[in-house]
Amino acid sequence: MEILWVLIALVMLGFVLLPFLRRGRGAIGLVSPDHPDAADPANYGFVREEELDIRMPGPDQDLMDVLDVVQRTQDYRAAQQLLAGTETEGERRWQRVQAFAGAASLELAQRPGGVGEAPGGQWLRVWRAEAPKDAGGAAVHAEFLVQQAWRTASPGTDEFRIIMEEAKAACGDAALLAPGDPISYIVELSVARGLGYSQKDFEQLWLKILDRAPNHMGAHLAALHYWCEKWHGSRELAYSFAEAAAARAPQGSLLAAMPLFAVFEHLPEVTLVSGFWQTEVVTKAVHGALHAVHSARPDDPMLAHVRHLLVFFLVRGERWSEAMSQLVHIDGHVGALPWTLSADPAAEFAVYRALAVAGYEANGGSPATLPH
């Protein structure tokens, strides 16, 4: 009987993998890189897997330079100056707050400290101690606590709740220092999800963000998690939230891509129907995201986030040329959904990139025919 179950499992797995192993006009396989039939991503100027940057979804050289300085010297002042010079309402400030908090959290995980050894991320503690009235430092500290809760404890445990309550208080402190800044409230969206705010309390928090930054894409993505089926909402509520955001999106706003993120958050664990990726709900969401990408400002900090998710859906939908068109814009950075959900984001991205290249070439494409 056990053998029968194993055989059934293997057949089911074959149904899942087959669409990725046979594509287009001929068979497309993920063969070894040294195989003579292997499609080589390097031919398109794509970087090697080991050189992919998993820290950010796209380039932000100022941030990377400052992070290097802060982590090398353990002096927070470069980070303080960068945040002070970053516009309050913009997406880039939110990304930089997340990046600084994440860097401190990862440092602490790598060097928890001990007898005679200072813990990692000490620069953030010094920042808060020496500049308690600095709004940027307060926001980074609040986000640091949120990331610590998710990284070190399990939702529902006393440890998780204690850290989240501390993060909630830190959000309040940050809000007092910069009343017009939406960042502290955006950080609190994750607290609301973790602590299970009632829908009424969540909506009151959301209104504070809309008053300050009604078209903030990062805030909408953070809020979407709360409304998802796996947290405190449902598929219908999440879709409704995403579609309402897309409907009121001003010209050039990436909010038009929100339905694609809602679809992603509610993907089935296993997809056995090959036509799922061409269904109306998926196709409509993909087209909305493509429209958003084409009409967005080239320097929009959230553009890379949408492009990364589009690669995932376009490859799954066997839309090879369109997937390649997105890859030429984002290759080199993989710090975005869906890759960050993997234990090895670079490897996950590299698989989809290889499938896109193989599918593109199997249907007559080449480096010469790919526009940049």
GROMACS .gro file of N, CA, C and O in nm, residues 59-69 78-79 82 86 92 96 100:
model
   72
   59PRO      N    1   1.848   4.855  -0.791
   59PRO     CA    2   1.965   4.932  -0.747
   59PRO      C    3   1.927   5.055  -0.664
   59PRO      O    4   1.830   5.125  -0.693
   60ASP      N    5   2.002   5.078  -0.558
   60ASP     CA    6   1.998   5.202  -0.479
   60ASP      C    7   2.140   5.219  -0.427
   60ASP      O    8   2.171   5.183  -0.313
   61GLN      N    9   2.225   5.275  -0.513
   61GLN     CA   10   2.367   5.279  -0.482
   61GLN      C   11   2.396   5.362  -0.358
   61GLN      O   12   2.485   5.327  -0.279
   62ASP      N   13   2.323   5.471  -0.338
   62ASP     CA   14   2.345   5.551  -0.218
   62ASP      C   15   2.320   5.468  -0.093
   62ASP      O   16   2.398   5.474   0.004
   63LEU      N   17   2.214   5.390  -0.093
   63LEU     CA   18   2.184   5.305   0.022
   63LEU      C   19   2.293   5.200   0.042
   63LEU      O   20   2.338   5.178   0.155
   64MET      N   21   2.334   5.135  -0.067
   64MET     CA   22   2.436   5.030  -0.054
   64MET      C   23   2.568   5.088  -0.002
   64MET      O   24   2.634   5.027   0.083
   65ASP      N   25   2.604   5.206  -0.050
   65ASP     CA   26   2.728   5.270  -0.003
   65ASP      C   27   2.720   5.302   0.146
   65ASP      O   28   2.815   5.278   0.221
   66VAL      N   29   2.604   5.355   0.189
   66VAL     CA   30   2.588   5.391   0.330
   66VAL      C   31   2.585   5.266   0.417
   66VAL      O   32   2.645   5.263   0.525
   67LEU      N   33   2.517   5.162   0.371
   67LEU     CA   34   2.513   5.037   0.448
   67LEU      C   35   2.654   4.982   0.468
   67LEU      O   36   2.688   4.934   0.577
   68ASP      N   37   2.734   4.987   0.363
   68ASP     CA   38   2.872   4.938   0.374
   68ASP      C   39   2.949   5.018   0.478
   68ASP      O   40   3.024   4.961   0.559
   69VAL      N   41   2.932   5.150   0.477
   69VAL     CA   42   3.002   5.235   0.573
   69VAL      C   43   2.956   5.205   0.715
   69VAL      O   44   3.038   5.189   0.807
   78ALA      N   45   2.603   5.807   0.902
   78ALA     CA   46   2.579   5.807   0.757
   78ALA      C   47   2.435   5.767   0.727
   78ALA      O   48   2.370   5.824   0.637
   79ALA      N   49   2.384   5.670   0.801
   79ALA     CA   50   2.244   5.628   0.783
   79ALA      C   51   2.149   5.740   0.824
   79ALA      O   52   2.048   5.767   0.756
   82LEU      N   53   2.145   6.000   0.546
   82LEU     CA   54   2.076   5.955   0.426
   82LEU      C   55   1.925   5.963   0.444
   82LEU      O   56   1.853   6.013   0.356
   86THR      N   57   1.611   6.200   0.256
   86THR     CA   58   1.518   6.123   0.173
   86THR      C   59   1.376   6.175   0.196
   86THR      O   60   1.333   6.186   0.311
   92ARG      N   61   1.095   5.544  -0.150
   92ARG     CA   62   1.235   5.514  -0.123
   92ARG      C   63   1.267   5.523   0.025
   92ARG      O   64   1.347   5.445   0.077
   96ARG      N   65   1.438   5.227   0.247
   96ARG     CA   66   1.563   5.246   0.320
   96ARG      C   67   1.547   5.217   0.469
   96ARG      O   68   1.639   5.161   0.532
  100PHE      N   69   1.781   4.934   0.652
  100PHE     CA   70   1.863   4.957   0.771
  100PHE      C   71   1.819   4.866   0.886
  100PHE      O   72   1.902   4.808   0.957
   0.00000   0.00000   0.00000
